[in-house]
């Protein structure tokens, strides 16, 4: 038995080359503790060494420190240490196998590596103009980029290079979806134009092959679509393409690169089948002027404005005085014949608003004692929303409530079952707004103190006092109050589902239905009385209204 001071790797190689000898080697102090022998199973070692990767015969695909990454004839990656001449299939800790989406910088192109459906690697340039089975020899050390892999693999590199298929990063936003306008939200997306579709995926995500494929954020079918350069009314950005589909989706596509956006425009037109006119260019209105151009343009505009002012003054002075007199005479006749406001209102050209009108005038106009809108809201809520949690307590969308407020006055065929008003809290919010905007509250100003004094009486006298006061109110106030409190009583009776109690409804409606004409320092005390009065009417509804 001989003894040598070798590294573990050289020791194992020596054993393999001379299997009849038994060696005990001292491992160098840099790798293990001193005089620590290394033993090996010769049979396993033979199998392991016989399956080693081949010696490198081509330039490395990647170099990381002392390790080089190579490929064998089957395309499998292996690793070679230049210093120790070690070869291994397993990536050393300091390296990792080149991944899909890796880019290789060349003198004139940047190449991205991908794999097709059969697992064969291929490379295509970042601008989508070229693709090759082998990485060109002039490539330098690969630099890692966060290019996402494309979900749909090509059948061959030749198929990749057609004008109808492009790849690249674009800024994109939807402005209409299914015929409805949506808020603009510009995002940088990896765009893939393939066949009759364009796919978009956020650049922060990766498109992977195999079982863990992730779907694109959205796909646009280009069949029957139209494409044109977008104007300033669509976006203030430059180089913006507007894409419209038959399904009602509109997209804006943009990039700062002038040549790239023209290539995308051409590719989209070719895919859709739209002829491209030579004069078609991005909207120049969106491209800012250079400082020199701007100075020249401003000077030209000033001269043009000065000339136009001179021309206008000459034209104005040339107008015949007789023509001016004729115009004045016609205006006078028109003004004297103009109908009065009352006549226009009677013919229905001008409609008095529902919100903000006094209860008496509104009911007189509608020939009823309970406003039509109040009855519509109550009927709709009792049919659709008595069991909705937080009824009247939860606020609806104020913007939609305002739209409903406008529609009440201007839409003769208002339908609360329309999908625009599907949120029941919008209906309850509009009803509360109606009572809040009455010029005089439902419990009139002149009876406010009387109702407060009535609630201060002994419990056995309160009901009779409140009932007598309600009978003194105008007929529209009495009937509207009865309809409203009958409805609120139904809300309380469904309290197990909507979780609304007498007390919670009193808090909501007290300050709305009952308030003094001028607020004093007793706001907190008034609030207590307002709530108590509404609470009493709800609890004693049958005694007060007699049914």
Short mmCIF file of C-alpha atoms in Angstrom, two decimals:
data_model
loop_
_atom_site.label_atom_id
_atom_site.label_comp_id
_atom_site.label_asym_id
_atom_site.label_seq_id
_atom_site.Cartn_x
_atom_site.Cartn_y
_atom_site.Cartn_z
CA UNK A 1 0.00 0.00 0.00
CA UNK A 2 1.39 3.36 -1.01
CA UNK A 3 0.55 6.69 0.50
CA UNK A 4 0.39 10.03 -1.31
CA UNK A 5 -0.84 13.52 -0.50
CA UNK A 6 -3.51 14.20 -3.18
CA UNK A 7 -6.86 15.86 -3.52
CA UNK A 8 -9.87 13.48 -3.16
CA UNK A 9 -10.67 13.73 -6.89
CA UNK A 10 -7.15 12.76 -8.02
CA UNK A 11 -7.08 10.00 -5.42
CA UNK A 12 -10.28 8.45 -6.80
CA UNK A 13 -8.92 8.66 -10.36
CA UNK A 14 -5.76 6.87 -9.29
CA UNK A 15 -7.77 4.04 -7.75
CA UNK A 16 -9.83 3.66 -10.92
CA UNK A 17 -6.72 3.49 -13.14
CA UNK A 18 -5.00 0.90 -10.91
CA UNK A 19 -7.81 -1.18 -9.33
CA UNK A 20 -5.49 -3.97 -8.11
CA UNK A 21 -3.76 -1.68 -5.67
CA UNK A 22 -5.27 -0.45 -2.40
CA UNK A 23 -4.41 3.07 -1.60
CA UNK A 24 -4.83 5.16 1.50
CA UNK A 25 -4.39 8.80 0.73
CA UNK A 26 -3.97 11.78 2.99
CA UNK A 27 -6.41 14.50 2.03
CA UNK A 28 -4.91 17.96 1.77
CA UNK A 29 -5.63 20.20 4.81
CA UNK A 30 -7.58 22.63 2.65
CA UNK A 31 -10.31 20.07 2.05
CA UNK A 32 -10.44 17.89 5.21
CA UNK A 33 -8.70 17.21 8.50
CA UNK A 34 -5.04 16.04 8.31
CA UNK A 35 -4.20 12.37 7.67
CA UNK A 36 -7.85 11.50 7.01
CA UNK A 37 -7.85 8.45 4.65
CA UNK A 38 -10.22 8.26 1.68
CA UNK A 39 -11.75 4.88 0.72
CA UNK A 40 -13.86 4.07 -2.31
CA UNK A 41 -16.04 1.23 -3.66
CA UNK A 42 -14.14 0.37 -6.86
CA UNK A 43 -17.13 -1.25 -8.62
CA UNK A 44 -19.37 1.81 -8.05
CA UNK A 45 -16.54 4.08 -9.01
CA UNK A 46 -16.09 2.25 -12.35
CA UNK A 47 -19.79 2.68 -13.15
CA UNK A 48 -19.73 6.33 -12.11
CA UNK A 49 -16.64 7.17 -14.14
CA UNK A 50 -17.85 5.27 -17.19
CA UNK A 51 -20.94 7.58 -17.26
CA UNK A 52 -18.93 10.77 -17.05
CA UNK A 53 -19.65 13.51 -19.59
CA UNK A 54 -17.37 13.70 -22.64
CA UNK A 55 -14.34 15.93 -22.84
CA UNK A 56 -15.26 19.40 -24.16
CA UNK A 57 -14.83 19.72 -27.93
CA UNK A 58 -16.53 23.08 -28.50
CA UNK A 59 -16.53 26.53 -26.89
CA UNK A 60 -18.37 26.77 -23.55
CA UNK A 61 -22.02 27.88 -23.52
CA UNK A 62 -21.46 29.60 -20.20
CA UNK A 63 -18.47 30.27 -17.91
CA UNK A 64 -18.84 30.83 -14.17
CA UNK A 65 -15.56 31.07 -12.30
CA UNK A 66 -13.54 27.88 -12.92
CA UNK A 67 -16.57 25.99 -14.26
CA UNK A 68 -17.58 25.84 -17.90
CA UNK A 69 -21.04 24.79 -19.13
CA UNK A 70 -21.07 22.56 -22.25
CA UNK A 71 -23.56 20.45 -24.22
CA UNK A 72 -23.11 16.88 -25.45
CA UNK A 73 -24.36 15.51 -28.79
CA UNK A 74 -27.88 14.99 -27.39
CA UNK A 75 -28.15 18.57 -26.18
CA UNK A 76 -27.70 17.65 -22.49
CA UNK A 77 -25.78 20.14 -20.36
CA UNK A 78 -22.64 19.08 -18.47
CA UNK A 79 -19.97 20.94 -16.49
CA UNK A 80 -16.17 21.01 -16.77
CA UNK A 81 -13.65 22.46 -14.30
CA UNK A 82 -10.74 24.07 -16.15
CA UNK A 83 -8.40 23.75 -13.17
CA UNK A 84 -9.10 20.21 -11.90
CA UNK A 85 -10.41 18.88 -15.28
CA UNK A 86 -13.40 17.46 -13.40
CA UNK A 87 -16.51 16.64 -15.50
CA UNK A 88 -20.00 16.26 -14.03
CA UNK A 89 -23.66 16.13 -15.11
CA UNK A 90 -24.81 17.77 -11.89
CA UNK A 91 -24.53 21.56 -11.72
CA UNK A 92 -21.90 22.57 -9.14
CA UNK A 93 -23.11 24.82 -6.36
CA UNK A 94 -21.56 27.90 -7.91
CA UNK A 95 -23.42 27.42 -11.22
CA UNK A 96 -26.89 26.59 -12.44
CA UNK A 97 -28.24 25.15 -15.65
CA UNK A 98 -29.08 27.78 -18.29
CA UNK A 99 -32.81 28.39 -18.09
CA UNK A 100 -35.39 29.17 -20.70
CA UNK A 101 -35.67 32.90 -21.23
CA UNK A 102 -31.84 33.42 -20.92
CA UNK A 103 -30.47 36.03 -23.29
CA UNK A 104 -27.14 36.13 -25.15
CA UNK A 105 -25.68 39.50 -26.15
CA UNK A 106 -24.17 39.79 -29.66
CA UNK A 107 -22.61 42.71 -31.45
CA UNK A 108 -25.82 43.48 -33.33
CA UNK A 109 -28.54 41.32 -31.73
CA UNK A 110 -29.70 40.00 -28.39
CA UNK A 111 -30.76 36.33 -28.55
CA UNK A 112 -33.27 34.61 -26.26
CA UNK A 113 -33.19 30.85 -25.69
CA UNK A 114 -36.39 28.75 -25.78
CA UNK A 115 -37.46 25.13 -26.29
CA UNK A 116 -40.03 23.88 -28.80
CA UNK A 117 -42.78 21.25 -28.29
CA UNK A 118 -40.30 18.38 -28.89
CA UNK A 119 -37.87 19.75 -26.29
CA UNK A 120 -35.41 21.08 -28.89
CA UNK A 121 -33.65 24.33 -27.92
CA UNK A 122 -33.67 27.26 -30.34
CA UNK A 123 -32.78 30.96 -30.22
CA UNK A 124 -34.61 34.05 -31.46
CA UNK A 125 -33.66 37.71 -31.46
CA UNK A 126 -35.34 40.01 -28.93
CA UNK A 127 -36.99 42.05 -31.68
CA UNK A 128 -38.60 38.89 -33.16
CA UNK A 129 -36.97 39.33 -36.57
CA UNK A 130 -34.73 36.22 -36.63
CA UNK A 131 -34.50 32.76 -35.09
CA UNK A 132 -31.89 30.00 -35.29
CA UNK A 133 -31.49 26.41 -34.11
CA UNK A 134 -27.92 27.15 -32.94
CA UNK A 135 -26.63 30.19 -31.08
CA UNK A 136 -24.47 32.21 -33.53
CA UNK A 137 -20.72 31.81 -32.88
CA UNK A 138 -20.18 35.53 -32.31
CA UNK A 139 -22.20 35.36 -29.06
CA UNK A 140 -20.51 36.50 -25.88
CA UNK A 141 -21.02 35.42 -22.32
CA UNK A 142 -24.77 35.13 -21.68
CA UNK A 143 -26.33 37.76 -19.47
CA UNK A 144 -29.41 36.89 -17.46
CA UNK A 145 -32.52 38.88 -18.40
CA UNK A 146 -36.06 38.57 -17.12
CA UNK A 147 -37.56 37.81 -20.53
CA UNK A 148 -40.64 35.64 -20.07
CA UNK A 149 -40.89 32.39 -22.00
CA UNK A 150 -43.57 32.25 -24.68
CA UNK A 151 -46.40 29.88 -23.85
CA UNK A 152 -46.95 28.71 -27.44
CA UNK A 153 -43.81 27.07 -28.84
CA UNK A 154 -42.99 27.23 -32.55
CA UNK A 155 -42.70 24.17 -34.74
CA UNK A 156 -39.52 25.50 -36.35
CA UNK A 157 -37.36 28.64 -36.33
CA UNK A 158 -38.43 29.39 -39.89
CA UNK A 159 -42.03 29.52 -38.70
CA UNK A 160 -41.01 32.12 -36.09
CA UNK A 161 -39.73 34.70 -38.53
CA UNK A 162 -42.95 35.43 -40.40
CA UNK A 163 -44.23 39.00 -40.37
CA UNK A 164 -47.47 37.86 -38.80
CA UNK A 165 -45.67 36.74 -35.60
CA UNK A 166 -43.85 39.18 -33.31
CA UNK A 167 -42.69 39.26 -29.75
CA UNK A 168 -41.72 42.15 -27.54
CA UNK A 169 -42.47 44.33 -24.56
CA UNK A 170 -45.23 46.93 -25.11
CA UNK A 171 -47.19 49.32 -22.94
CA UNK A 172 -50.86 48.33 -23.13
CA UNK A 173 -54.17 49.41 -21.60
CA UNK A 174 -57.81 48.63 -22.17
CA UNK A 175 -60.17 51.58 -22.66
CA UNK A 176 -63.31 49.59 -23.47
CA UNK A 177 -64.29 46.04 -22.57
CA UNK A 178 -67.41 44.34 -23.92
CA UNK A 179 -68.68 47.73 -25.06
CA UNK A 180 -68.25 49.37 -21.62
CA UNK A 181 -65.65 52.01 -20.87
CA UNK A 182 -63.00 51.04 -18.32
CA UNK A 183 -60.40 53.11 -16.55
CA UNK A 184 -57.03 53.35 -18.31
CA UNK A 185 -54.27 51.37 -16.58
CA UNK A 186 -51.01 51.35 -18.56
CA UNK A 187 -48.86 48.28 -17.87
CA UNK A 188 -45.71 46.94 -19.50
CA UNK A 189 -46.64 43.57 -20.99
CA UNK A 190 -44.88 40.86 -22.99
CA UNK A 191 -46.85 40.77 -26.24
CA UNK A 192 -46.99 37.79 -28.60
CA UNK A 193 -48.62 38.20 -32.01
CA UNK A 194 -49.37 34.70 -33.32
CA UNK A 195 -51.87 33.58 -35.90
CA UNK A 196 -55.04 35.64 -35.58
CA UNK A 197 -54.49 36.48 -31.89
CA UNK A 198 -52.30 38.71 -29.78
CA UNK A 199 -51.48 37.57 -26.24
CA UNK A 200 -50.41 39.81 -23.36
CA UNK A 201 -48.60 38.82 -20.16
CA UNK A 202 -47.26 41.15 -17.48
CA UNK A 203 -43.46 41.40 -17.60
CA UNK A 204 -43.27 40.52 -13.92
CA UNK A 205 -44.59 37.01 -14.63
CA UNK A 206 -43.00 34.18 -16.64
CA UNK A 207 -44.65 31.87 -19.15
CA UNK A 208 -43.44 28.36 -18.46
CA UNK A 209 -43.53 25.10 -20.36
CA UNK A 210 -44.83 21.78 -19.15
CA UNK A 211 -47.37 21.08 -16.43
CA UNK A 212 -47.00 24.42 -14.68
CA UNK A 213 -48.01 26.58 -17.63
CA UNK A 214 -49.55 29.90 -16.70
CA UNK A 215 -52.17 31.45 -18.92
CA UNK A 216 -51.67 34.91 -20.47
CA UNK A 217 -53.31 37.84 -18.68
CA UNK A 218 -55.61 38.22 -21.68
CA UNK A 219 -55.82 37.27 -25.35
CA UNK A 220 -57.33 39.41 -28.11
CA UNK A 221 -58.91 37.77 -31.16
CA UNK A 222 -57.95 39.85 -34.21
CA UNK A 223 -60.58 38.42 -36.56
CA UNK A 224 -62.66 41.34 -37.84
CA UNK A 225 -60.64 43.81 -35.75
CA UNK A 226 -59.52 47.26 -36.85
CA UNK A 227 -56.25 49.07 -36.15
CA UNK A 228 -55.35 52.74 -36.47
CA UNK A 229 -53.10 55.36 -34.97
CA UNK A 230 -54.69 56.84 -31.84
CA UNK A 231 -55.27 60.58 -31.56
CA UNK A 232 -54.84 62.96 -28.64
CA UNK A 233 -58.40 62.32 -27.53
CA UNK A 234 -57.38 58.74 -26.72
CA UNK A 235 -53.96 59.31 -25.14
CA UNK A 236 -51.41 62.07 -24.64
CA UNK A 237 -48.57 59.58 -25.18
CA UNK A 238 -46.75 59.35 -28.51
CA UNK A 239 -46.62 56.26 -30.74
CA UNK A 240 -50.02 54.89 -29.69
CA UNK A 241 -51.93 52.28 -31.71
CA UNK A 242 -55.67 51.84 -31.17
CA UNK A 243 -56.97 48.28 -31.63
CA UNK A 244 -60.76 47.61 -31.79
CA UNK A 245 -62.42 44.17 -31.84
CA UNK A 246 -65.97 43.22 -32.94
CA UNK A 247 -66.72 42.11 -29.36
CA UNK A 248 -66.48 45.71 -28.12
CA UNK A 249 -62.95 45.64 -26.68
CA UNK A 250 -60.64 48.58 -27.41
CA UNK A 251 -56.91 48.54 -26.59
CA UNK A 252 -54.17 51.13 -26.73
CA UNK A 253 -50.69 49.80 -27.52
CA UNK A 254 -47.63 52.03 -27.14
CA UNK A 255 -43.83 52.08 -27.08
CA UNK A 256 -41.34 54.93 -27.09
CA UNK A 257 -39.33 53.31 -29.91
CA UNK A 258 -40.49 54.82 -33.23
CA UNK A 259 -39.25 51.97 -35.43
CA UNK A 260 -40.65 49.27 -33.15
CA UNK A 261 -44.15 50.78 -33.07
CA UNK A 262 -44.17 51.03 -36.90
CA UNK A 263 -43.17 47.35 -37.12
CA UNK A 264 -46.01 46.39 -34.77
CA UNK A 265 -48.46 48.51 -36.75
CA UNK A 266 -47.39 46.79 -39.99
CA UNK A 267 -47.60 43.33 -38.40
CA UNK A 268 -51.09 44.00 -37.00
CA UNK A 269 -52.32 45.34 -40.35
CA UNK A 270 -50.93 42.29 -42.15
CA UNK A 271 -52.52 39.93 -39.65
CA UNK A 272 -55.93 41.61 -39.84
CA UNK A 273 -55.68 42.10 -43.61
CA UNK A 274 -55.82 45.91 -43.67
CA UNK A 275 -53.92 47.69 -46.49
CA UNK A 276 -51.15 49.98 -45.27
CA UNK A 277 -50.94 53.42 -46.86
CA UNK A 278 -47.50 54.92 -47.35
CA UNK A 279 -48.65 58.14 -45.71
CA UNK A 280 -49.74 56.44 -42.52
CA UNK A 281 -47.50 57.50 -39.66
CA UNK A 282 -47.90 57.86 -35.87
CA UNK A 283 -49.90 60.91 -34.83
CA UNK A 284 -47.38 63.72 -34.99
CA UNK A 285 -49.53 65.82 -32.65
CA UNK A 286 -48.38 63.56 -29.84
CA UNK A 287 -44.66 64.00 -30.62
CA UNK A 288 -43.10 67.00 -28.82
CA UNK A 289 -41.20 69.54 -30.89
CA UNK A 290 -37.47 69.92 -30.52
CA UNK A 291 -36.31 73.27 -29.01
CA UNK A 292 -35.23 74.60 -32.44
CA UNK A 293 -38.47 73.51 -34.11
CA UNK A 294 -40.47 75.01 -31.26
CA UNK A 295 -38.82 78.43 -31.60
CA UNK A 296 -39.40 78.47 -35.36
CA UNK A 297 -42.95 77.24 -34.92
CA UNK A 298 -43.76 79.90 -32.30
CA UNK A 299 -42.40 82.63 -34.57
CA UNK A 300 -44.43 81.37 -37.50
CA UNK A 301 -47.58 81.15 -35.38
CA UNK A 302 -47.14 84.72 -34.12
CA UNK A 303 -46.74 86.03 -37.67
CA UNK A 304 -49.77 84.04 -38.76
CA UNK A 305 -51.89 85.38 -35.87
CA UNK A 306 -50.83 88.96 -36.67
CA UNK A 307 -51.82 88.56 -40.33
CA UNK A 308 -55.16 87.00 -39.44
CA UNK A 309 -55.98 89.87 -37.05
CA UNK A 310 -55.30 92.39 -39.81
CA UNK A 311 -57.53 90.45 -42.21
CA UNK A 312 -60.33 90.28 -39.64
CA UNK A 313 -60.24 94.01 -39.03
CA UNK A 314 -60.49 94.68 -42.77
CA UNK A 315 -63.44 92.27 -43.11
CA UNK A 316 -65.28 93.75 -40.15
CA UNK A 317 -64.94 97.26 -41.51
CA UNK A 318 -66.33 96.11 -44.85
CA UNK A 319 -69.61 94.81 -43.44
CA UNK A 320 -72.51 96.81 -44.74
CA UNK A 321 -74.33 98.83 -42.08
CA UNK A 322 -77.69 97.90 -43.56
CA UNK A 323 -76.94 94.22 -42.94
CA UNK A 324 -76.19 94.95 -39.28
CA UNK A 325 -79.51 96.75 -38.93
CA UNK A 326 -81.37 93.81 -40.46
CA UNK A 327 -79.72 91.43 -37.99
CA UNK A 328 -80.68 93.61 -35.01
CA UNK A 329 -84.29 93.80 -36.23
CA UNK A 330 -84.53 90.03 -36.54
CA UNK A 331 -83.12 89.55 -33.02
CA UNK A 332 -85.64 91.98 -31.55
CA UNK A 333 -88.54 90.17 -33.23
CA UNK A 334 -87.27 86.83 -31.98
CA UNK A 335 -86.96 88.06 -28.38
CA UNK A 336 -90.44 89.58 -28.35
CA UNK A 337 -91.97 86.35 -29.67
CA UNK A 338 -90.12 84.12 -27.18
CA UNK A 339 -92.61 82.10 -25.03
CA UNK A 340 -92.77 82.64 -21.29
CA UNK A 341 -91.25 80.17 -18.84
CA UNK A 342 -94.73 79.12 -17.69
CA UNK A 343 -95.80 78.32 -21.27
CA UNK A 344 -92.67 76.25 -21.87
CA UNK A 345 -93.25 74.37 -18.60
CA UNK A 346 -96.88 73.68 -19.45
CA UNK A 347 -95.87 72.20 -22.82
CA UNK A 348 -93.47 69.84 -21.03
CA UNK A 349 -90.26 71.25 -22.45
CA UNK A 350 -89.04 72.11 -18.96
CA UNK A 351 -89.67 69.68 -16.12
CA UNK A 352 -89.69 70.69 -12.47
CA UNK A 353 -87.27 68.58 -10.44
CA UNK A 354 -88.52 65.82 -8.13
CA UNK A 355 -85.68 66.20 -5.65
CA UNK A 356 -85.74 69.54 -3.88
CA UNK A 357 -89.39 70.34 -4.63
CA UNK A 358 -91.81 70.96 -1.78
CA UNK A 359 -93.99 67.97 -0.93
CA UNK A 360 -97.22 69.90 -1.55
CA UNK A 361 -96.22 71.18 -5.02
CA UNK A 362 -94.86 67.79 -6.09
CA UNK A 363 -98.02 65.96 -5.05
CA UNK A 364 -100.19 68.59 -6.72
CA UNK A 365 -98.21 68.23 -9.95
CA UNK A 366 -98.56 64.43 -9.84
CA UNK A 367 -102.17 64.58 -8.64
CA UNK A 368 -101.47 62.33 -5.63
CA UNK A 369 -100.82 62.60 -1.90
CA UNK A 370 -97.73 60.34 -1.87
CA UNK A 371 -94.96 61.16 -4.39
CA UNK A 372 -94.62 58.58 -7.17
CA UNK A 373 -90.89 58.18 -6.56
CA UNK A 374 -91.46 57.36 -2.88
CA UNK A 375 -94.02 54.68 -3.79
CA UNK A 376 -91.67 53.26 -6.46
CA UNK A 377 -88.78 52.97 -3.99
CA UNK A 378 -90.90 51.38 -1.24
CA UNK A 379 -92.45 48.83 -3.61
CA UNK A 380 -89.07 47.91 -5.11
CA UNK A 381 -87.35 47.52 -1.71
CA UNK A 382 -90.16 45.37 -0.32
CA UNK A 383 -90.01 43.11 -3.39
CA UNK A 384 -86.24 42.87 -3.75
CA UNK A 385 -84.38 43.86 -0.60
CA UNK A 386 -86.10 43.44 2.77
CA UNK A 387 -83.68 40.66 3.67
CA UNK A 388 -80.51 42.58 2.69
CA UNK A 389 -78.11 43.02 5.59
CA UNK A 390 -77.81 46.63 6.83
CA UNK A 391 -80.78 47.94 4.86
CA UNK A 392 -80.85 51.79 5.13
CA UNK A 393 -77.78 51.67 7.41
CA UNK A 394 -75.29 50.83 4.62
CA UNK A 395 -74.57 53.67 2.19
CA UNK A 396 -74.86 53.15 -1.56
CA UNK A 397 -72.49 54.42 -4.25
CA UNK A 398 -73.02 58.19 -4.24
CA UNK A 399 -72.18 58.59 -7.94
CA UNK A 400 -74.84 56.04 -8.92
CA UNK A 401 -77.33 57.64 -6.51
CA UNK A 402 -76.78 60.99 -8.24
CA UNK A 403 -77.39 59.34 -11.63
CA UNK A 404 -80.67 57.95 -10.31
CA UNK A 405 -81.55 61.39 -8.90
CA UNK A 406 -81.08 62.88 -12.39
CA UNK A 407 -83.03 60.07 -14.08
CA UNK A 408 -86.02 60.54 -11.76
CA UNK A 409 -86.63 64.00 -13.21
CA UNK A 410 -85.66 63.44 -16.86
CA UNK A 411 -86.57 59.83 -17.59
CA UNK A 412 -90.31 59.33 -18.08
CA UNK A 413 -89.88 55.53 -18.24
CA UNK A 414 -87.73 55.04 -15.14
CA UNK A 415 -87.42 51.34 -14.26
CA UNK A 416 -85.82 50.52 -10.93
CA UNK A 417 -85.41 46.90 -12.10
CA UNK A 418 -82.83 48.09 -14.62
CA UNK A 419 -79.37 46.60 -13.97
CA UNK A 420 -78.03 50.14 -13.44
CA UNK A 421 -79.87 50.26 -10.11
CA UNK A 422 -79.30 46.63 -9.10
CA UNK A 423 -77.63 47.62 -5.79
CA UNK A 424 -80.50 47.93 -3.27
CA UNK A 425 -78.40 50.38 -1.22
CA UNK A 426 -78.56 52.81 -4.17
CA UNK A 427 -82.39 52.77 -3.96
CA UNK A 428 -82.43 53.24 -0.16
CA UNK A 429 -79.80 55.99 -0.47
CA UNK A 430 -81.90 57.82 -3.08
CA UNK A 431 -85.02 57.59 -0.89
CA UNK A 432 -83.16 59.03 2.10
CA UNK A 433 -81.77 61.80 -0.14
CA UNK A 434 -85.30 62.66 -1.31
CA UNK A 435 -86.50 63.29 2.24
CA UNK A 436 -83.26 65.06 3.18
CA UNK A 437 -83.59 67.54 0.26
CA UNK A 438 -87.21 68.51 0.96
CA UNK A 439 -87.33 72.31 1.47
CA UNK A 440 -89.38 71.62 4.61
CA UNK A 441 -89.04 68.29 6.44
CA UNK A 442 -91.83 65.71 6.61
CA UNK A 443 -92.51 66.82 10.22
CA UNK A 444 -92.96 70.52 9.40
CA UNK A 445 -90.88 73.25 11.03
CA UNK A 446 -93.83 74.89 12.81
CA UNK A 447 -94.61 71.65 14.66
CA UNK A 448 -91.06 70.71 15.68
CA UNK A 449 -91.28 72.05 19.23
CA UNK A 450 -94.77 70.53 19.62
CA UNK A 451 -93.45 67.03 18.78
CA UNK A 452 -90.51 67.52 21.19
CA UNK A 453 -92.89 68.55 23.98
CA UNK A 454 -95.12 65.56 23.21
CA UNK A 455 -92.28 63.07 23.63
CA UNK A 456 -91.37 64.66 26.96
CA UNK A 457 -94.78 63.78 28.43
CA UNK A 458 -95.54 60.70 30.49
CA UNK A 459 -95.43 57.45 28.46
CA UNK A 460 -99.24 56.92 28.63
CA UNK A 461 -99.85 60.40 27.15
CA UNK A 462 -97.20 60.41 24.42
CA UNK A 463 -99.04 58.32 21.83
CA UNK A 464 -102.20 60.43 21.91
CA UNK A 465 -100.21 63.69 21.75
CA UNK A 466 -98.15 62.54 18.73
CA UNK A 467 -101.28 61.22 16.94
CA UNK A 468 -103.05 64.58 17.39
CA UNK A 469 -100.05 66.46 16.02
CA UNK A 470 -99.78 64.25 12.93
CA UNK A 471 -103.45 64.95 12.15
CA UNK A 472 -102.63 68.67 12.08
CA UNK A 473 -100.06 68.20 9.27
CA UNK A 474 -100.99 68.77 5.58
CA UNK A 475 -102.58 65.81 3.82
CA UNK A 476 -99.49 64.96 1.66
CA UNK A 477 -97.35 64.94 4.82
CA UNK A 478 -99.76 62.64 6.66
CA UNK A 479 -100.14 60.13 3.82
CA UNK A 480 -96.44 60.11 2.92
CA UNK A 481 -95.54 59.65 6.59
CA UNK A 482 -97.97 56.74 6.93
CA UNK A 483 -96.61 55.03 3.78
CA UNK A 484 -93.00 55.47 4.93
CA UNK A 485 -93.52 54.22 8.51
CA UNK A 486 -95.59 51.26 7.31
CA UNK A 487 -92.64 50.29 5.12
CA UNK A 488 -90.11 50.81 7.95
CA UNK A 489 -92.25 48.60 10.19
CA UNK A 490 -91.90 45.81 7.58
CA UNK A 491 -88.13 46.36 7.65
CA UNK A 492 -88.10 45.86 11.43
CA UNK A 493 -90.26 42.74 11.13
CA UNK A 494 -87.59 41.24 8.83
CA UNK A 495 -84.87 42.18 11.31
CA UNK A 496 -83.58 38.61 11.70
CA UNK A 497 -82.27 38.79 8.12
CA UNK A 498 -81.41 42.47 7.64
CA UNK A 499 -80.31 43.07 11.29
CA UNK A 500 -82.17 46.38 11.45
CA UNK A 501 -83.94 47.29 14.70
CA UNK A 502 -86.33 50.07 15.71
CA UNK A 503 -83.45 51.90 17.34
CA UNK A 504 -81.14 51.68 14.28
CA UNK A 505 -83.88 52.94 11.93
CA UNK A 506 -84.65 55.79 14.36
CA UNK A 507 -81.00 56.84 14.27
CA UNK A 508 -81.04 56.83 10.45
CA UNK A 509 -84.35 58.66 9.89
CA UNK A 510 -84.70 60.85 13.02
CA UNK A 511 -82.56 63.83 11.91
CA UNK A 512 -83.85 63.50 8.29
CA UNK A 513 -87.59 63.64 8.99
CA UNK A 514 -87.62 65.98 11.98
CA UNK A 515 -85.43 69.05 12.52
CA UNK A 516 -85.76 72.68 13.70
CA UNK A 517 -85.79 75.51 11.20
CA UNK A 518 -82.72 77.03 12.81
CA UNK A 519 -80.20 74.92 14.68
CA UNK A 520 -79.35 76.10 18.19
CA UNK A 521 -76.76 74.95 20.69
CA UNK A 522 -78.99 72.02 21.71
CA UNK A 523 -78.14 69.82 18.71
CA UNK A 524 -77.30 66.79 20.84
CA UNK A 525 -80.54 67.10 22.84
CA UNK A 526 -82.57 67.59 19.66
CA UNK A 527 -81.03 64.42 18.20
CA UNK A 528 -82.19 62.41 21.19
CA UNK A 529 -85.76 63.69 20.85
CA UNK A 530 -85.77 63.19 17.05
CA UNK A 531 -84.80 59.56 17.47
CA UNK A 532 -87.30 58.99 20.27
CA UNK A 533 -90.20 60.38 18.18
CA UNK A 534 -89.40 58.08 15.20
CA UNK A 535 -88.98 55.16 17.61
CA UNK A 536 -92.37 55.82 19.23
CA UNK A 537 -94.20 56.00 15.86
CA UNK A 538 -92.63 52.69 14.75
CA UNK A 539 -93.57 50.94 18.00
CA UNK A 540 -97.09 52.41 18.14
CA UNK A 541 -97.84 52.49 14.40
CA UNK A 542 -101.28 50.86 14.70
CA UNK A 543 -102.39 53.16 17.54
CA UNK A 544 -101.22 56.34 15.79
CA UNK A 545 -102.49 55.65 12.26
CA UNK A 546 -105.44 53.47 13.28
CA UNK A 547 -104.53 50.47 11.05
#
